[in-house]
GROMACS .gro file of C-alpha atoms in nm:
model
  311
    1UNK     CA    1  -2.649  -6.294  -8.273
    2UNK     CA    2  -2.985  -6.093  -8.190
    3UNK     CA    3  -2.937  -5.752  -8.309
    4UNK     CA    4  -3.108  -5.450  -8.034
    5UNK     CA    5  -3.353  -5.265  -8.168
    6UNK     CA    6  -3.310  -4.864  -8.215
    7UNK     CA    7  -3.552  -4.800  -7.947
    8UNK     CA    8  -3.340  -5.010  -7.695
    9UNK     CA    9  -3.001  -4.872  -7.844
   10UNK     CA   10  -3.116  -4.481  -7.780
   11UNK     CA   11  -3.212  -4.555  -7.433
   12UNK     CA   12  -2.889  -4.696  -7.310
   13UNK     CA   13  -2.745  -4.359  -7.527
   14UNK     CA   14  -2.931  -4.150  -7.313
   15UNK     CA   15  -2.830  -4.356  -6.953
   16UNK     CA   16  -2.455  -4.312  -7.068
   17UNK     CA   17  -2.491  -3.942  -7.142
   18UNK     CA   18  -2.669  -3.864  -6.806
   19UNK     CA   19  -2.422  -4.040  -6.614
   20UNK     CA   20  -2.127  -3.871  -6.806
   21UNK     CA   21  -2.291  -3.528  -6.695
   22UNK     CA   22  -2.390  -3.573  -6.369
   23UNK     CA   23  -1.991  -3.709  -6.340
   24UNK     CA   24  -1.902  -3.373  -6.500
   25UNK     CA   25  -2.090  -3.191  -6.238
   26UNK     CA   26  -1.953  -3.368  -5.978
   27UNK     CA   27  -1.554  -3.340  -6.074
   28UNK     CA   28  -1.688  -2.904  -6.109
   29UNK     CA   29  -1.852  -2.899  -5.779
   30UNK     CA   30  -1.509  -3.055  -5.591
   31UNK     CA   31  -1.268  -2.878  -5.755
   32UNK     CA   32  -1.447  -2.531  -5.678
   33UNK     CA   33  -1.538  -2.640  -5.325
   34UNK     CA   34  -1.123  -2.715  -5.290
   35UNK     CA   35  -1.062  -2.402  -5.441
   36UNK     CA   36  -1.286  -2.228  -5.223
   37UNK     CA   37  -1.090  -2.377  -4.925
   38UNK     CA   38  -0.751  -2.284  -5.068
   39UNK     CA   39  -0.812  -1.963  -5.218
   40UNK     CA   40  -1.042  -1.793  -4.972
   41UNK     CA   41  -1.177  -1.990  -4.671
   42UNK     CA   42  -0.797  -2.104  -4.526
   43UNK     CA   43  -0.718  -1.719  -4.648
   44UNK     CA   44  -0.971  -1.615  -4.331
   45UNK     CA   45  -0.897  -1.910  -4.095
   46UNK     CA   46  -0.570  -1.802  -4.054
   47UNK     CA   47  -0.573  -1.418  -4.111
   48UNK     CA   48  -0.864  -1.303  -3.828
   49UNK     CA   49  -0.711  -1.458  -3.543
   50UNK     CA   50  -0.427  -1.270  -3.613
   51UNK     CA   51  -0.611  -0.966  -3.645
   52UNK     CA   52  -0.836  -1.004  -3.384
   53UNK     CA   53  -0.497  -1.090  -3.130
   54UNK     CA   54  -0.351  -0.757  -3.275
   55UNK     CA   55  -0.693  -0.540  -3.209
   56UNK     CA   56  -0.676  -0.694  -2.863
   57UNK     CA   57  -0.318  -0.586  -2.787
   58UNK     CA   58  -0.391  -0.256  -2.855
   59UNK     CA   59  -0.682  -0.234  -2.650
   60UNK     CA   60  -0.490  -0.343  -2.357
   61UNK     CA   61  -0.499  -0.017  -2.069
   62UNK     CA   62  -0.206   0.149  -1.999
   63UNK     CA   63  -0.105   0.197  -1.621
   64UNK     CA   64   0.188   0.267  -1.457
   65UNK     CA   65   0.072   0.168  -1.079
   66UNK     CA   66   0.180   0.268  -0.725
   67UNK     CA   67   0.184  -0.069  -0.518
   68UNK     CA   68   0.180  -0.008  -0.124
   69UNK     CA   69   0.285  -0.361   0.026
   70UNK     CA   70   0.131  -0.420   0.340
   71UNK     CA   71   0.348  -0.576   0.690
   72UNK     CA   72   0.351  -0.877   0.826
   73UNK     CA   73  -0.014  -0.887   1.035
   74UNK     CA   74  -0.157  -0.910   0.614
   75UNK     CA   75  -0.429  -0.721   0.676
   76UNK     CA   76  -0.636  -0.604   0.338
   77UNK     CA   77  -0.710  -0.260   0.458
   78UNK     CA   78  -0.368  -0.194   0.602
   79UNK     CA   79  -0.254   0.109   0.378
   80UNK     CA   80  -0.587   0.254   0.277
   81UNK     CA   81  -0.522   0.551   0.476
   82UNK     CA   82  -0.159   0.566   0.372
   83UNK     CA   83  -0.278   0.563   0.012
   84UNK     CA   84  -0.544   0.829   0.013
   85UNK     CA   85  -0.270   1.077   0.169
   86UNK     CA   86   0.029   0.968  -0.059
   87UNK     CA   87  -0.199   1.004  -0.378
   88UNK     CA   88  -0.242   1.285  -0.593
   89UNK     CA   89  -0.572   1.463  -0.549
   90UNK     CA   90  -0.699   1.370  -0.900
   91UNK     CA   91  -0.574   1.027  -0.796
   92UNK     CA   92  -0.697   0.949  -0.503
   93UNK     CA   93  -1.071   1.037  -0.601
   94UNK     CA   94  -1.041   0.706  -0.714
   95UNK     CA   95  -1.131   0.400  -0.546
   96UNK     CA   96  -0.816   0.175  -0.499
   97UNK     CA   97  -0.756  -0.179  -0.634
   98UNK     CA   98  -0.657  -0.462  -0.366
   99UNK     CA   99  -0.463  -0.767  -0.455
  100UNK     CA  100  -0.482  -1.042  -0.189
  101UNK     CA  101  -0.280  -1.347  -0.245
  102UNK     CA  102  -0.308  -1.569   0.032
  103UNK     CA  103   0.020  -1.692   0.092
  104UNK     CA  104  -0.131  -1.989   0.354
  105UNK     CA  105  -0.376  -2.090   0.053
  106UNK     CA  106  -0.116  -2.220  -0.232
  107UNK     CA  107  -0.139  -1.817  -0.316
  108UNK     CA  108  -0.500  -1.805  -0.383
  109UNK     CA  109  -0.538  -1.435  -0.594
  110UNK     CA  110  -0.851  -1.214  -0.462
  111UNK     CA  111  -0.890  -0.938  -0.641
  112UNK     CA  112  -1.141  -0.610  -0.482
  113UNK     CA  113  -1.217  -0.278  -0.712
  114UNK     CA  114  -1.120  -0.180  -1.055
  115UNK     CA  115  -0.934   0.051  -1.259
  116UNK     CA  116  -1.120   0.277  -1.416
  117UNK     CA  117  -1.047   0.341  -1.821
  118UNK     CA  118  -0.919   0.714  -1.700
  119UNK     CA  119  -0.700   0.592  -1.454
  120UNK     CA  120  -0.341   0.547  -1.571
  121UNK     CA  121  -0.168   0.587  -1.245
  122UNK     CA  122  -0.382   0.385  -0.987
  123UNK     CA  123  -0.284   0.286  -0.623
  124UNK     CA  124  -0.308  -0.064  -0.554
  125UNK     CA  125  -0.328  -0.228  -0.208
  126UNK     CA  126  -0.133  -0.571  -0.202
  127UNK     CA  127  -0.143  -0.809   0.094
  128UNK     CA  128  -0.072  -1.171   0.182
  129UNK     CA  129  -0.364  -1.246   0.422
  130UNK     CA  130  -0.196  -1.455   0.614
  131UNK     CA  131   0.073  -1.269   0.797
  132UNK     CA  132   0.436  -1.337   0.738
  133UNK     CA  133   0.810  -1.141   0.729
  134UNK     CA  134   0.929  -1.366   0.511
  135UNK     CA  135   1.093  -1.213   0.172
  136UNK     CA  136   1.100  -1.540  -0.033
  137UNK     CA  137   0.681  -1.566   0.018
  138UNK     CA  138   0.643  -1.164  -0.040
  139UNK     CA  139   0.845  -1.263  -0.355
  140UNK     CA  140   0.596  -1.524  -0.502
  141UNK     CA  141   0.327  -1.343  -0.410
  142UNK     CA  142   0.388  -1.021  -0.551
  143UNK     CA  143   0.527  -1.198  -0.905
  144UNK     CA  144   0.158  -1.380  -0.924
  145UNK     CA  145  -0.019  -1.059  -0.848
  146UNK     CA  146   0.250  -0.895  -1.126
  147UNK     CA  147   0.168  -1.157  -1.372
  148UNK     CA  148  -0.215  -1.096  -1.390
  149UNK     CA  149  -0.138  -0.760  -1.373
  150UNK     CA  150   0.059  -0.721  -1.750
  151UNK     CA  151  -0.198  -0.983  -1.851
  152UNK     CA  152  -0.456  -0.752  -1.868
  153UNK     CA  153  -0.220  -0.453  -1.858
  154UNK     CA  154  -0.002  -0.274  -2.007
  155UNK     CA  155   0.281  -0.190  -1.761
  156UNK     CA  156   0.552  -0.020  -1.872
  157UNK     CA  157   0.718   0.078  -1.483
  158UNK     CA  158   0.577   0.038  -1.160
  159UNK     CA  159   0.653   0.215  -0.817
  160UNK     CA  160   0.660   0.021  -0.474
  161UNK     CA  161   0.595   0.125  -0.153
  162UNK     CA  162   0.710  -0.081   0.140
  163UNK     CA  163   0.580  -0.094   0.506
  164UNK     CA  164   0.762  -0.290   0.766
  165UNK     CA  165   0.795  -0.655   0.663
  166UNK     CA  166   0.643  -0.513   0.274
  167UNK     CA  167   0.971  -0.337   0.243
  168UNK     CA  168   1.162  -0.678   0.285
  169UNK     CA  169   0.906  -0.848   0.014
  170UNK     CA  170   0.953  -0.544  -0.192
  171UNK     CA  171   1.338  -0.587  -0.195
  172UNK     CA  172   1.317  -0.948  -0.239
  173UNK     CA  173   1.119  -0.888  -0.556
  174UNK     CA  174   1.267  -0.638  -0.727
  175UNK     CA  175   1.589  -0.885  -0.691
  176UNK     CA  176   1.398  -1.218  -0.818
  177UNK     CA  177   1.250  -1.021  -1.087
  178UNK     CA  178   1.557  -0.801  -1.185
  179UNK     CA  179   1.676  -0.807  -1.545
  180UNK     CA  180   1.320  -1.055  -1.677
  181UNK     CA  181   1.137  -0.919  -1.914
  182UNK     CA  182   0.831  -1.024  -1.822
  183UNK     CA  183   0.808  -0.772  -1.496
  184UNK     CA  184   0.787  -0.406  -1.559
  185UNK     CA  185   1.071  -0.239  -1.453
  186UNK     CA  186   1.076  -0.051  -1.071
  187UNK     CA  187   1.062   0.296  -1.124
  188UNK     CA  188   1.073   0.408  -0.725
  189UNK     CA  189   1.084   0.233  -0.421
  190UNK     CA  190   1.004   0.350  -0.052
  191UNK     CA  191   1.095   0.149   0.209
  192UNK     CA  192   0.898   0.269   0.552
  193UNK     CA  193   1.083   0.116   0.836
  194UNK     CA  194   1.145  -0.156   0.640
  195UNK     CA  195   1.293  -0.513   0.799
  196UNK     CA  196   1.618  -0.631   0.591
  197UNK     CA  197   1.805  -0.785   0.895
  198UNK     CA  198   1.586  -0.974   1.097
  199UNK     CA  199   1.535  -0.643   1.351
  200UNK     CA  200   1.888  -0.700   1.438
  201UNK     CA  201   2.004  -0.358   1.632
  202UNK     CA  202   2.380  -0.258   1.649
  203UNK     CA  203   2.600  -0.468   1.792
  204UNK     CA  204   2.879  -0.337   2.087
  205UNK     CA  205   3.086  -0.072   1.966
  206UNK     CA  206   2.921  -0.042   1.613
  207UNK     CA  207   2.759   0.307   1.472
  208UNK     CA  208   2.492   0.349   1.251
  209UNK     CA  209   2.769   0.540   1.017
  210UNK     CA  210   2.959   0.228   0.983
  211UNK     CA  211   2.634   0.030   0.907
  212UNK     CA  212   2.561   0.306   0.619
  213UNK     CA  213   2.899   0.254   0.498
  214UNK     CA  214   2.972  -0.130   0.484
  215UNK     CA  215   2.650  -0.278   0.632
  216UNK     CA  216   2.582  -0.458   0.992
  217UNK     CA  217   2.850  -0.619   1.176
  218UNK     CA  218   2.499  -0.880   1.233
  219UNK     CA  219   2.398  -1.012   0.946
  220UNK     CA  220   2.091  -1.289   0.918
  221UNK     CA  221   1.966  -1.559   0.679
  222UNK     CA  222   1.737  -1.264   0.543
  223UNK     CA  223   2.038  -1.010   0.507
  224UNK     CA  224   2.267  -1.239   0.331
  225UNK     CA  225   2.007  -1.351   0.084
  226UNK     CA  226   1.977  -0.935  -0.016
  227UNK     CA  227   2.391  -0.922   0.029
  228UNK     CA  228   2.460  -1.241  -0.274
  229UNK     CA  229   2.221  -1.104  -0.522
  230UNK     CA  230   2.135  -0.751  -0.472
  231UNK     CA  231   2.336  -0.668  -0.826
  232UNK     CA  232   2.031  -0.798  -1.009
  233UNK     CA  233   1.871  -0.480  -0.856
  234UNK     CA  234   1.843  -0.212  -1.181
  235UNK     CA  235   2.084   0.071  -1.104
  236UNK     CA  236   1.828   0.307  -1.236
  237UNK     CA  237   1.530   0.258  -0.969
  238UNK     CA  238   1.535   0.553  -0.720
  239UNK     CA  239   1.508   0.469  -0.349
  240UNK     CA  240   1.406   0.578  -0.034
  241UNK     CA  241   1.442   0.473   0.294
  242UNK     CA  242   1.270   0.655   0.605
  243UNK     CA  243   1.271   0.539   0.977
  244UNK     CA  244   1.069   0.697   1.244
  245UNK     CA  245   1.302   0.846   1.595
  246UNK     CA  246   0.998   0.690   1.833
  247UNK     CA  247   1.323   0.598   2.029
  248UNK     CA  248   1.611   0.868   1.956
  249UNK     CA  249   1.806   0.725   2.250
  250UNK     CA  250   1.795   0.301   2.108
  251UNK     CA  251   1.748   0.458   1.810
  252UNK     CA  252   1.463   0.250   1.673
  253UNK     CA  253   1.101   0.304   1.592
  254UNK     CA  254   0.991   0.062   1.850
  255UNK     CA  255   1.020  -0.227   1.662
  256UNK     CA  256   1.277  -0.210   1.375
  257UNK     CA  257   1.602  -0.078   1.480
  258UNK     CA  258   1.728   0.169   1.253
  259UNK     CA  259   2.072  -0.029   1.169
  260UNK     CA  260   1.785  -0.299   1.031
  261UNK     CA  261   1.592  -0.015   0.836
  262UNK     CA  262   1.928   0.152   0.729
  263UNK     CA  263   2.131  -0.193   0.685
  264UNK     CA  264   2.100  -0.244   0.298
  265UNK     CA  265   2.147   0.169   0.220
  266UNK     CA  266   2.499   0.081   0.141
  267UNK     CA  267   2.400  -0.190  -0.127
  268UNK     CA  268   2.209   0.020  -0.331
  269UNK     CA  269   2.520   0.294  -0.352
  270UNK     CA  270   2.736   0.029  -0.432
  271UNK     CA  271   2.462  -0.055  -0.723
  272UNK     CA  272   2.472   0.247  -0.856
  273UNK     CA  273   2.126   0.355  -0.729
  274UNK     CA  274   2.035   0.718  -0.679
  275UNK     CA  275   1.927   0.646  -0.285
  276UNK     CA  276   1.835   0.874   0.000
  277UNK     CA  277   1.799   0.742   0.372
  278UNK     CA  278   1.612   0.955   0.654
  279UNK     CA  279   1.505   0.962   0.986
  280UNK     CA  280   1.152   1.130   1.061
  281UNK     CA  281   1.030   1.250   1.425
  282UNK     CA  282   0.748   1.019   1.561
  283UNK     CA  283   0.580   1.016   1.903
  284UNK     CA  284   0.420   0.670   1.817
  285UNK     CA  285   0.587   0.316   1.780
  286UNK     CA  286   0.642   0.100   1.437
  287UNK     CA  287   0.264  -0.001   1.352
  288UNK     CA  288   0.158   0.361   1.356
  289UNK     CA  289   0.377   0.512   1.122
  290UNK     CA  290   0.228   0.354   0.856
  291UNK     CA  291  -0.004   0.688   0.915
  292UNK     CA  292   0.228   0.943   0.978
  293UNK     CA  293   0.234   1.224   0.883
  294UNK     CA  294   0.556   1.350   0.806
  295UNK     CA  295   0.683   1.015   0.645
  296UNK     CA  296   0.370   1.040   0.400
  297UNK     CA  297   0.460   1.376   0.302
  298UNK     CA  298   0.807   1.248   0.213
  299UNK     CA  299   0.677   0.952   0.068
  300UNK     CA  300   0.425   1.203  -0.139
  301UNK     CA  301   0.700   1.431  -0.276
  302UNK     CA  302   0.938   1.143  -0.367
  303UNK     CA  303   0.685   0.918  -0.583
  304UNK     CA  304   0.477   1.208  -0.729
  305UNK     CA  305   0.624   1.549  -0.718
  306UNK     CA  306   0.348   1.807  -0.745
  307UNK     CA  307   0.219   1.591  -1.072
  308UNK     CA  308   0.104   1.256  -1.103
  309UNK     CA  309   0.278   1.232  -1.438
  310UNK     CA  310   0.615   1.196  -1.300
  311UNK     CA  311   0.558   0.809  -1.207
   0.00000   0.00000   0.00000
């Protein structure tokens, strides 16, 4: 057998020791590079989302809106005027913010203006574009508008003001939403000659007392839907109804007679609601009042008082 010689033998020494220590190095480097993971870098991963969601929440604005719902031509600019008047002066220096979801485009959401950072009681126009007196569309509507809304909101309570066929949207949506958590709770609601009833007048030998009492002798598709589930309205959100006298004698406001206006008073005393109903003098017929006077001041008094703060 040939025997190496010492050079040879101290060379292959030197190949085994350098691979030994580069293997060394190798095992170090992984096992701190795991470490690392474990220890700090998964630490981070899943500690500053959380953070970050938690900074976010608490950046969110804090509002407690006035909604005016518009009737059913859906015009965008149909309670601008209304909403300047109603408004608290410190309030209405401020441009309002339109919602238009277009009930006739698979509720397509427009959205005009903004809320500024030192506005926590802002008005807000809402309107369906296409016109319609149907509550179950108002409904939908108003919940998609609602959901972007405490997306980027915080919105503890909310009040609603309701014109003509908007009163009947209004109602409908404070019943689909009642009692879910994920809507902000009604605080007021104003219904101004508001349609519950299909514009159904009194029928032959009925008063309007009886209709305040028990509800229409008449009752449509629309009425019943309010009469089965009106108990999912909250007991606590205080209402108002107002009609205008254009017609003493018919006793209707030129379009909405007031046994329509004044049919669902009794629902929301059964309900427990704190509710007032009233009858305004007007010289002009239903698509006017929207303006008048006397209605806005007691639309003004109910919602705001003589501060803002009491939304």
């Amino acid at each position: 057998m040939k025997k190496q010689s010492p050079r040879k033998r101290s060379r292959k020494r030197r190949i085994v020791t350098a691979i030994m220590t580069v293997s060394a190095t190798l095992v170090m480097a992984s096992c701190t590079f795991w470490g690392f993971l474990k220890m700090g870098h998964y630490h981070l991963v899943k500690e500053v989302p959380h953070s970050q969601i938690s900074k976010n929440k608490k950046s969110k604005q804090v509002i407690y809106p006035t909604i005016y719902i518009g009737g059913s031509g859906g015009s965008a600019t149909d309670l601008f005027d209304m909403m300047t008047q109603v408004a608290p002066q410190e309030v209405a220096k401020s441009a309002p913010l339109s919602f238009a979801v277009n009930i006739g485009r698979n509720n397509a959401l427009t959205i005009s203006g903004n809320i500024a950072q030192t506005n926590h009681f802002p008005q807000i126009d809402f309107n369906t574009v296409k016109g319609t007196s149907a509550g179950e569309s108002y409904s939908i509507a108003l919940q998609k508008m609602m959901t972007y809304l405490t997306k980027h909101y915080r919105v503890p309570a909310i009040n609603l003001v309701g014109f003509s066929s908007g009163g009947t949207g209004a109602l409908y949506y404070m019943i689909d939403t009642g009692g879910n958590p994920n809507f902000p709770r009604v605080k007021k609601f104003v219904s101004l000659d508001g349609e519950y009833n299909s514009e159904t007048p009194l029928q032959a030998g009925e008063t309007l007392a009886q209709v305040l009492e028990t509800g229409p002798s008449a009752q449509t598709p629309m009425y019943q839907y309010i009469a089965k589930h009106y108990q999912r309205l909250s007991s606590k959100t205080k209402t108002l109804l107002l009609m205008g006298d254009y017609n003493a004698l018919m006793q209707t406001d030129g379009t909405v007679p007031w046994a329509d206006g004044f049919s669902v008073y009794h629902f929301f005393k059964e309900n427990g609601n704190p509710v007032t109903w009233r009858i305004y003098p007007s010289v002009v017929k239903h698509v006017a009042d929207k303006n008048n006077p006397t209605a806005l001041a007691y639309i003004k008094t109910f919602l705001f008082g003589k501060s803002k703060t009491q939304t």
